[in-house]
Amino acid sequence: MNNNKDLWDSVLNEMELSLSRANFTTWFKNTLIISSEGETIIISVPNGFAKEWLETKFNKKILESLRNHSPDIREVKYIVGSPGKLPKREIIIEIPDKIEERDEDINQTTNLNKRYIFDAFIVGSNNELAYAAAQAVSKNPGKMYNPLFIYGGVGLGKTHLLQSTGNQVYSDNPKKRIKYIPSERLTAEIVESVREKTIENLKKRYSELDLLIIDDIQYIAGKEKTQDIFFATFNELYGKNKQIILSSDRPPKAIPALMERLRSRFEGGMIADIGAPDYETRLAIINAKIKEKSIEFPEEVLSFIASNIQKNIRELEGALNRIIAVTQIYNRIPELKEVKKLLNTYLNAPFRKTTPQIILKTVADFYGITQLDLLKRSRKKEIVRPRQICMYLLREEARSSFPEIGQKLGGRDHSTVIHAYEKINREEQEQEAVKQELILIRERLYQEFNNK
Ligand code: ADP
Ligand code: MG
């Protein structure tokens, strides 16, 4: 087949043979292939009705027929609209937020997805500590930091970093026994093997590993049986200098209902956090992703995306995929105003409400000091506390990483920031007055932004 038109014509010919004239015209008139990237074919249909019918009644046939001519095709998508111009209303294309997990990317033994590699990981000030630690561990598993505990909010690259480490160890030495598992899956395995009375088997399997990677360990909170078994496995691996890597959405201290002995194990190695990426990092990530797809966007479009999609990298990818999909479907690069429209759903989300600058200003105003006071090295009580509050809010509200916060507030060490964060965090939970104080500051924070 030399082009989409020939391909689709031959599908239509086959469909015509198996359908009544009326049926054929109703569902297939004014349809055409508008994009055939790799395994996915996108077919434009004249209306929602046709889309639904083709999807539910004819998809299997269409796919079969397409595959007869072009065996690589795996999937057909239908969209309503005509090619060439962007529709007036927002286009509805289902673009998965997560990169699709393709079975062939997953190693059956290690459970690692080969897509996640260090080379595809952009390093910025938000993740450099975690990245360096992961690299060090991959070069010397079991000997550098054990366990390596990486934490940070959703979509900031924890899974990517964990799996990259596993993939690196694996490619350096494919004989190493490696297992990657999300903690919910581990819990499910344990529950099942308790029921089937094969728990000793399970323990044995895990204790023979060279590298055990558990993602999202916070979910073992309150799961005592899992914690028990994990504790035993942990000790055994640790005792043999086998590497353990864990991720969590929060530091060990903040995981509720975690056995004290496990908590202290988690804290016994290296703890590194990943914060929200800054503008430069976001731009670098966007550039890397579009380069991968060999697409070029105008500078203003890139900087618009980088300045406006701030919450996390998963969302950044989602936004980018949306624009890339539209670019491919309509076969041209959308203009800035179209991009703005396309990203509407992201832009109206509440997370955009604040920035580090606003936090500094609001906190200074609230306590009647200057922003410079927050940055100076003063130890005066009336300055120290607002500074700690500021650190806490930079972390909580702007998702900055601890090293970044330290840098922003007059070049302080990240351990100072962590100390401040934990102190205020505790006080907020335990002291009503502090809680109220923070409510007031947060109110101003968001008001401040809305007034702008
Ligand atoms: P988390 O596990 O923290 O929720 P993920 O590791 O799943 O986040 O990351 C979300 C998406 O963003 C993934 O597709 C991942 O590849 C991508 N990503 C995250 N951090 C980076 C980075 N620093 N460079 C490039 N891609 C990244
Ligand atoms: Mg993850």
Coordinates of C-alpha atoms and ligand atoms in Angstrom, one line a residue:
M1 CA 0.0 0.0 0.0
N2 CA 1.6 3.3 -0.9
N3 CA -0.7 5.6 0.9
N4 CA -3.6 6.1 3.3
K5 CA -6.1 6.6 0.5
D6 CA -5.3 3.3 -1.2
L7 CA -5.3 1.5 2.1
W8 CA -8.7 2.9 3.1
D9 CA -10.1 2.3 -0.4
S10 CA -9.3 -1.4 -0.2
V11 CA -10.9 -1.6 3.3
L12 CA -14.0 0.1 1.9
N13 CA -14.1 -2.4 -1.0
E14 CA -14.2 -5.3 1.4
M15 CA -16.7 -3.7 3.7
E16 CA -19.0 -2.9 0.8
L17 CA -19.0 -6.6 -0.2
S18 CA -20.3 -7.7 3.2
L19 CA -22.9 -5.0 3.9
S20 CA -26.1 -3.9 2.3
R21 CA -25.9 -0.8 0.2
A22 CA -27.8 1.3 2.7
N23 CA -25.7 0.2 5.6
F24 CA -22.5 0.8 3.8
T25 CA -23.4 4.3 2.8
T26 CA -24.8 5.2 6.2
W27 CA -21.6 4.3 8.1
F28 CA -18.8 4.6 5.7
K29 CA -19.6 7.7 3.6
N30 CA -17.2 10.5 4.1
T31 CA -14.7 8.5 6.1
L32 CA -11.0 8.5 5.5
I33 CA -7.7 7.7 7.1
I34 CA -6.1 10.9 8.3
S35 CA -3.1 9.5 10.0
S36 CA -1.3 6.2 10.2
E37 CA 1.6 6.6 12.7
G38 CA 3.1 3.3 13.6
E39 CA 0.6 0.9 15.0
T40 CA -2.3 3.3 15.2
I41 CA -4.6 4.4 12.4
I42 CA -6.8 7.4 12.9
I43 CA -10.0 7.6 10.8
S44 CA -12.0 10.7 10.4
V45 CA -15.8 10.2 10.4
P46 CA -18.5 12.7 9.7
N47 CA -20.4 12.6 13.0
G48 CA -20.6 11.1 16.5
F49 CA -23.2 8.6 15.4
A50 CA -20.9 7.1 12.8
K51 CA -18.1 7.1 15.2
E52 CA -20.1 5.1 17.7
W53 CA -21.2 2.6 15.2
L54 CA -17.8 2.0 13.7
E55 CA -16.3 1.6 17.1
T56 CA -18.8 -0.8 18.5
K57 CA -20.0 -2.7 15.5
F58 CA -17.4 -2.6 12.9
N59 CA -14.1 -2.1 14.6
K60 CA -13.1 -5.7 14.6
K61 CA -13.8 -6.1 10.9
I62 CA -12.1 -2.8 10.0
L63 CA -9.0 -3.8 12.0
E64 CA -8.9 -7.2 10.4
S65 CA -9.1 -5.8 6.9
L66 CA -6.5 -3.2 7.6
R67 CA -4.1 -5.8 9.0
N68 CA -4.5 -7.8 5.9
H69 CA -2.8 -5.0 4.0
S70 CA -0.6 -3.7 6.8
P71 CA 0.1 -6.3 9.5
D72 CA 1.8 -3.8 11.8
I73 CA -1.5 -2.0 12.6
R74 CA -2.8 -2.8 16.0
E75 CA -5.4 -0.2 16.8
V76 CA -7.9 2.0 15.1
K77 CA -9.1 5.3 16.5
Y78 CA -12.1 7.3 15.2
I79 CA -12.4 11.0 15.4
V80 CA -15.2 13.3 14.4
G81 CA -14.1 16.1 12.1
S82 CA -12.5 16.9 8.8
P83 CA -8.9 17.2 8.3
G84 CA -7.1 20.4 7.3
K85 CA -8.5 22.9 9.8
L86 CA -8.8 22.7 13.6
P87 CA -12.4 22.6 14.7
K88 CA -13.8 25.5 16.6
R89 CA -14.7 23.7 19.7
E90 CA -12.2 21.8 21.7
I91 CA -11.3 18.6 20.0
I92 CA -12.0 15.5 22.1
I93 CA -9.4 13.0 21.6
E94 CA -8.7 10.5 24.3
I95 CA -5.1 10.7 25.0
P96 CA -4.0 8.6 27.8
D97 CA -2.4 10.5 30.7
K98 CA 0.1 7.7 31.2
I99 CA 2.3 6.4 28.5
E100 CA 0.7 3.1 27.6
E101 CA 2.2 0.1 29.1
R102 CA 3.0 -2.2 26.3
D103 CA 3.5 -5.8 27.2
E104 CA 6.5 -6.1 24.9
D105 CA 8.3 -3.4 26.9
I106 CA 8.0 -5.3 30.1
N107 CA 10.7 -7.8 31.0
Q108 CA 8.8 -10.9 32.3
T109 CA 11.4 -11.8 34.8
T110 CA 12.4 -8.5 36.3
N111 CA 9.1 -6.8 35.6
L112 CA 11.0 -3.7 34.5
N113 CA 9.8 -1.5 31.6
K114 CA 12.7 -1.0 29.2
R115 CA 11.3 2.4 28.3
Y116 CA 12.6 3.9 31.5
I117 CA 16.3 4.6 31.2
F118 CA 18.7 7.1 32.6
D119 CA 19.3 8.6 29.2
A120 CA 15.7 9.6 28.9
F121 CA 15.7 11.3 32.3
I122 CA 16.3 15.0 32.3
V123 CA 18.2 16.2 35.3
G124 CA 17.3 19.5 36.9
S125 CA 17.7 21.1 40.3
N126 CA 14.5 19.4 41.5
N127 CA 15.8 15.9 41.0
E128 CA 19.6 16.0 40.8
L129 CA 20.2 14.6 44.3
A130 CA 17.9 11.6 43.7
Y131 CA 19.4 11.1 40.2
A132 CA 22.9 11.1 41.5
A133 CA 22.0 8.7 44.2
A134 CA 20.3 6.4 41.8
Q135 CA 23.3 6.5 39.4
A136 CA 25.6 5.7 42.3
V137 CA 23.5 2.8 43.4
S138 CA 23.3 1.4 39.8
K139 CA 27.1 1.4 39.6
N140 CA 27.6 -0.3 42.9
P141 CA 24.4 -2.0 44.0
G142 CA 24.3 -3.0 47.6
K143 CA 27.4 -1.1 48.5
M144 CA 26.6 2.6 48.3
Y145 CA 23.3 3.5 49.8
N146 CA 21.1 0.8 51.2
P147 CA 18.2 1.2 51.1
L148 CA 17.9 4.1 48.6
F149 CA 14.6 5.8 49.5
I150 CA 13.3 8.3 46.9
Y151 CA 10.2 10.3 47.6
G152 CA 8.2 13.1 46.0
G153 CA 4.7 14.0 44.7
V154 CA 2.9 12.2 41.8
G155 CA 4.2 12.4 38.3
L156 CA 7.6 13.8 39.3
G157 CA 9.7 10.8 38.0
K158 CA 10.0 8.4 40.9
T159 CA 9.0 5.3 38.9
H160 CA 11.2 6.5 36.0
L161 CA 14.2 6.8 38.3
L162 CA 13.6 3.5 40.1
Q163 CA 13.2 1.5 36.9
S164 CA 16.1 3.2 35.2
T165 CA 18.3 2.0 38.1
G166 CA 17.0 -1.5 37.7
N167 CA 17.5 -1.4 33.9
Q168 CA 21.0 -0.1 34.3
V169 CA 22.0 -2.9 36.7
Y170 CA 20.4 -5.4 34.4
S171 CA 22.2 -4.2 31.3
D172 CA 25.5 -4.2 33.1
N173 CA 24.9 -7.7 34.3
P174 CA 21.9 -9.6 33.0
K175 CA 22.6 -12.4 35.4
K176 CA 21.7 -10.3 38.4
R177 CA 18.3 -11.2 39.9
I178 CA 16.2 -8.1 39.9
K179 CA 12.6 -7.5 40.7
Y180 CA 10.6 -4.4 40.4
I181 CA 7.2 -4.4 42.1
P182 CA 4.7 -1.7 43.2
S183 CA 3.8 -2.2 46.8
E184 CA 0.1 -2.8 46.2
R185 CA 1.1 -5.7 44.0
L186 CA 3.4 -7.1 46.7
T187 CA 0.6 -6.9 49.2
A188 CA -1.7 -8.8 46.8
E189 CA 1.0 -11.4 46.3
I190 CA 1.4 -11.8 50.0
V191 CA -2.3 -12.1 50.6
E192 CA -2.6 -14.7 47.9
S193 CA 0.3 -16.8 49.1
V194 CA -1.0 -16.7 52.7
R195 CA -4.3 -18.1 51.3
E196 CA -2.5 -20.7 49.2
K197 CA -0.1 -21.5 52.0
T198 CA 2.9 -20.8 49.8
I199 CA 4.2 -17.9 51.9
E200 CA 7.6 -19.6 52.5
N201 CA 8.0 -19.9 48.8
L202 CA 7.4 -16.3 48.3
K203 CA 9.8 -15.3 51.0
K204 CA 12.5 -17.5 49.5
R205 CA 12.0 -16.1 46.1
Y206 CA 12.4 -12.6 47.3
S207 CA 15.3 -13.3 49.6
E208 CA 17.3 -14.7 46.6
L209 CA 17.2 -11.4 44.8
D210 CA 20.2 -9.1 44.1
L211 CA 18.1 -6.0 43.7
L212 CA 14.6 -5.5 45.0
I213 CA 12.7 -2.3 43.9
I214 CA 9.4 -1.5 45.6
D215 CA 7.5 1.4 44.2
D216 CA 5.0 3.5 46.2
I217 CA 5.9 1.9 49.5
Q218 CA 3.5 4.3 51.3
Y219 CA 0.7 1.9 50.5
I220 CA 1.9 -0.7 53.0
A221 CA 0.7 1.7 55.7
G222 CA -1.5 -0.3 58.0
K223 CA -0.9 -3.6 56.2
E224 CA 0.7 -5.5 59.0
K225 CA 1.1 -8.8 57.4
T226 CA 2.9 -7.2 54.5
Q227 CA 5.1 -5.2 56.8
D228 CA 6.0 -8.3 58.7
I229 CA 7.0 -10.2 55.7
F230 CA 8.7 -7.3 54.1
F231 CA 10.7 -6.6 57.3
A232 CA 12.0 -10.2 57.3
T233 CA 12.9 -10.0 53.6
F234 CA 14.5 -6.6 54.0
N235 CA 16.8 -7.9 56.8
E236 CA 17.8 -10.9 54.9
L237 CA 18.7 -8.9 51.7
Y238 CA 20.3 -6.2 53.7
G239 CA 22.4 -8.7 55.6
K240 CA 23.7 -10.1 52.3
N241 CA 24.5 -6.6 51.0
K242 CA 21.7 -6.9 48.4
Q243 CA 20.3 -3.6 47.2
I244 CA 16.9 -2.4 48.1
I245 CA 15.3 0.7 46.4
L246 CA 12.1 2.2 47.6
S247 CA 9.9 5.1 46.5
S248 CA 7.1 6.9 48.3
D249 CA 5.0 10.0 48.0
R250 CA 6.4 11.2 51.4
P251 CA 9.3 10.7 53.7
P252 CA 9.3 7.7 56.0
K253 CA 8.4 9.8 59.0
A254 CA 5.2 10.9 57.4
I255 CA 3.9 7.4 56.5
P256 CA 1.2 6.6 59.0
A257 CA 0.8 3.2 60.6
L258 CA 4.3 2.1 59.6
M259 CA 6.0 -0.2 62.1
E260 CA 8.7 1.7 63.9
R261 CA 11.3 -0.9 63.0
L262 CA 10.6 -0.6 59.3
R263 CA 10.6 3.2 59.6
S264 CA 14.1 3.1 61.1
R265 CA 15.2 0.7 58.4
F266 CA 14.0 3.1 55.7
E267 CA 15.8 5.9 57.3
G268 CA 19.0 3.9 57.6
G269 CA 20.2 4.4 54.1
M270 CA 20.0 7.3 51.7
I271 CA 16.8 9.5 51.5
A272 CA 16.5 11.7 48.4
D273 CA 13.5 13.8 47.4
I274 CA 12.2 14.9 44.0
G275 CA 10.5 18.3 43.8
A276 CA 8.5 20.0 41.1
P277 CA 10.6 20.9 38.1
D278 CA 11.5 24.5 37.5
Y279 CA 10.9 26.3 34.2
E280 CA 14.2 25.4 32.6
T281 CA 13.8 21.8 33.5
R282 CA 10.3 21.7 32.1
L283 CA 11.5 23.3 28.9
A284 CA 14.3 20.8 28.6
I285 CA 11.9 17.9 29.1
I286 CA 9.6 19.2 26.4
N287 CA 12.5 19.6 24.1
A288 CA 13.6 16.1 24.7
K289 CA 10.2 14.7 24.1
I290 CA 9.5 16.5 20.8
K291 CA 13.0 15.7 19.6
E292 CA 12.2 12.0 20.2
K293 CA 9.1 12.4 17.9
S294 CA 11.0 14.5 15.3
I295 CA 8.5 17.4 15.5
E296 CA 9.4 21.1 15.7
F297 CA 7.3 23.6 17.5
P298 CA 7.8 27.3 17.4
E299 CA 9.6 28.8 20.4
E300 CA 6.6 30.6 21.7
V301 CA 4.5 27.4 21.8
L302 CA 7.3 25.7 23.8
S303 CA 7.7 28.4 26.3
F304 CA 3.9 28.7 26.7
I305 CA 3.6 25.0 27.6
A306 CA 6.7 25.2 29.9
S307 CA 5.4 28.3 31.7
N308 CA 1.8 27.0 32.1
I309 CA 2.0 23.3 32.8
Q310 CA 3.7 23.3 36.1
K311 CA 2.2 20.7 38.3
N312 CA 4.1 17.6 37.3
I313 CA 5.8 15.9 34.4
R314 CA 3.1 13.4 33.8
E315 CA 0.8 16.3 33.1
L316 CA 3.4 18.0 31.0
E317 CA 3.7 14.9 28.9
G318 CA -0.1 14.7 28.6
A319 CA -0.3 18.3 27.4
L320 CA 2.4 17.7 24.9
N321 CA 0.9 14.5 23.6
R322 CA -2.3 16.3 23.1
I323 CA -0.7 18.9 20.9
I324 CA 1.4 16.4 19.1
A325 CA -1.7 14.3 18.3
V326 CA -3.5 17.3 16.9
T327 CA -0.4 18.2 14.9
Q328 CA -0.4 14.8 13.3
I329 CA -4.0 14.6 12.7
Y330 CA -4.3 18.0 11.0
N331 CA -0.9 17.7 9.5
R332 CA 0.3 21.1 10.7
I333 CA 1.7 22.8 13.7
P334 CA -1.1 24.6 15.7
E335 CA -0.7 28.3 16.4
L336 CA -0.2 29.6 19.8
K337 CA -3.8 30.6 20.2
E338 CA -4.9 27.1 19.2
V339 CA -2.5 25.6 21.7
K340 CA -4.0 27.8 24.4
K341 CA -7.4 26.4 23.6
L342 CA -6.2 22.9 23.5
L343 CA -4.6 23.1 26.9
N344 CA -7.6 24.8 28.5
T345 CA -8.3 21.9 30.8
Y346 CA -4.9 22.0 32.2
L347 CA -4.7 25.7 32.6
N348 CA -7.9 26.1 34.6
A349 CA -6.8 23.6 37.2
P350 CA -6.4 25.0 40.7
F351 CA -2.7 24.2 41.1
R352 CA -1.7 27.3 39.3
K353 CA -2.7 29.4 42.2
T354 CA 0.6 30.1 43.7
T355 CA 4.3 30.5 43.1
P356 CA 7.4 30.8 45.3
Q357 CA 7.6 34.5 44.7
I358 CA 4.0 34.9 46.0
I359 CA 4.8 32.8 49.0
L360 CA 7.8 34.9 50.0
K361 CA 5.9 38.1 49.6
T362 CA 2.8 36.8 51.4
V363 CA 4.8 35.4 54.4
A364 CA 6.8 38.6 54.7
D365 CA 3.7 40.8 54.6
F366 CA 1.9 38.5 57.1
Y367 CA 4.6 38.8 59.7
G368 CA 5.4 42.5 59.0
I369 CA 9.0 41.9 57.9
T370 CA 10.7 42.3 54.5
Q371 CA 11.4 39.7 52.0
L372 CA 15.1 40.4 52.5
D373 CA 14.7 39.5 56.2
L374 CA 13.7 36.0 55.1
L375 CA 16.9 35.7 53.1
K376 CA 19.3 37.1 55.6
R377 CA 21.2 34.9 58.0
S378 CA 19.5 36.5 61.1
R379 CA 18.8 34.2 64.1
K380 CA 16.4 36.6 65.6
K381 CA 13.3 34.8 66.8
E382 CA 10.9 37.1 64.9
I383 CA 12.7 36.2 61.7
V384 CA 13.5 32.6 62.2
R385 CA 10.0 31.5 62.6
P386 CA 8.5 33.2 59.5
R387 CA 11.4 31.8 57.6
Q388 CA 10.5 28.3 58.7
I389 CA 6.9 28.9 57.8
C390 CA 8.0 30.1 54.4
M391 CA 10.1 26.9 53.9
Y392 CA 7.2 24.8 54.9
L393 CA 4.8 26.6 52.5
L394 CA 7.3 26.5 49.6
R395 CA 7.3 22.8 50.0
E396 CA 3.6 22.2 50.6
E397 CA 2.1 24.8 48.2
A398 CA 4.7 25.3 45.5
R399 CA 6.2 21.7 45.7
S400 CA 9.7 23.0 45.6
S401 CA 12.4 20.5 46.5
F402 CA 14.3 20.9 49.8
P403 CA 17.6 21.9 48.1
E404 CA 15.8 24.4 46.0
I405 CA 14.1 26.0 49.0
G406 CA 17.5 26.2 50.8
Q407 CA 18.9 27.9 47.8
K408 CA 16.1 30.3 47.5
L409 CA 16.2 31.3 51.1
G410 CA 19.7 32.6 51.3
G411 CA 21.7 29.5 50.4
R412 CA 20.9 27.2 53.3
D413 CA 21.6 23.6 53.5
H414 CA 18.7 21.3 52.6
S415 CA 18.9 19.5 56.0
T416 CA 18.0 22.9 57.6
V417 CA 15.0 23.1 55.4
I418 CA 14.0 19.5 56.2
H419 CA 14.2 20.3 59.9
A420 CA 12.1 23.4 59.4
Y421 CA 9.6 21.5 57.3
E422 CA 9.2 18.7 59.8
K423 CA 8.9 21.1 62.8
I424 CA 6.1 23.2 61.2
N425 CA 4.4 20.1 59.9
R426 CA 4.3 18.7 63.4
E427 CA 3.1 21.9 64.9
E428 CA 0.4 22.2 62.3
Q429 CA -1.0 18.9 63.3
E430 CA -0.6 19.3 67.1
Q431 CA -1.2 23.0 67.8
E432 CA -4.5 24.6 67.0
A433 CA -2.9 28.1 67.0
V434 CA -0.4 27.1 64.4
K435 CA -3.1 25.5 62.3
Q436 CA -5.1 28.7 62.3
E437 CA -2.1 30.8 61.5
L438 CA -1.4 28.7 58.5
I439 CA -5.0 28.9 57.4
L440 CA -4.8 32.6 57.4
I441 CA -1.5 32.7 55.5
R442 CA -2.9 30.3 52.9
E443 CA -6.0 32.4 52.5
R444 CA -3.8 35.4 51.7
L445 CA -1.6 33.4 49.5
Y446 CA -4.4 32.5 47.1
Q447 CA -6.2 35.8 47.4
E448 CA -3.0 37.5 46.5
F449 CA -2.8 35.5 43.3
N450 CA -6.4 36.0 42.4
N451 CA -6.1 39.7 42.8
K452 CA -3.3 39.9 40.3
Ligands
ADP1 P1 6.0 9.2 39.6 O1 6.3 7.7 39.7 O2 6.8 10.1 40.5 O3 4.5 9.4 39.8 P2 6.7 8.8 36.9 O4 8.1 8.3 37.0 O5 5.7 7.9 36.5 O6 6.3 9.7 38.2 O7 6.8 10.0 35.8 C1 5.7 10.5 35.1 C2 6.1 10.7 33.6 O8 7.0 11.7 33.5 C3 6.8 9.4 33.0 O9 6.3 9.2 31.7 C4 8.2 9.8 33.1 O10 8.9 9.1 32.0 C5 8.2 11.3 32.9 N1 9.3 11.9 33.6 C6 9.4 12.1 34.9 N2 10.5 12.8 35.3 C7 11.2 12.9 34.1 C8 12.5 13.5 33.8 N3 13.2 14.1 34.7 N4 12.9 13.5 32.5 C9 12.1 13.0 31.5 N5 10.9 12.4 31.8 C10 10.4 12.4 33.0
MG2 MG 5.2 6.1 40.2

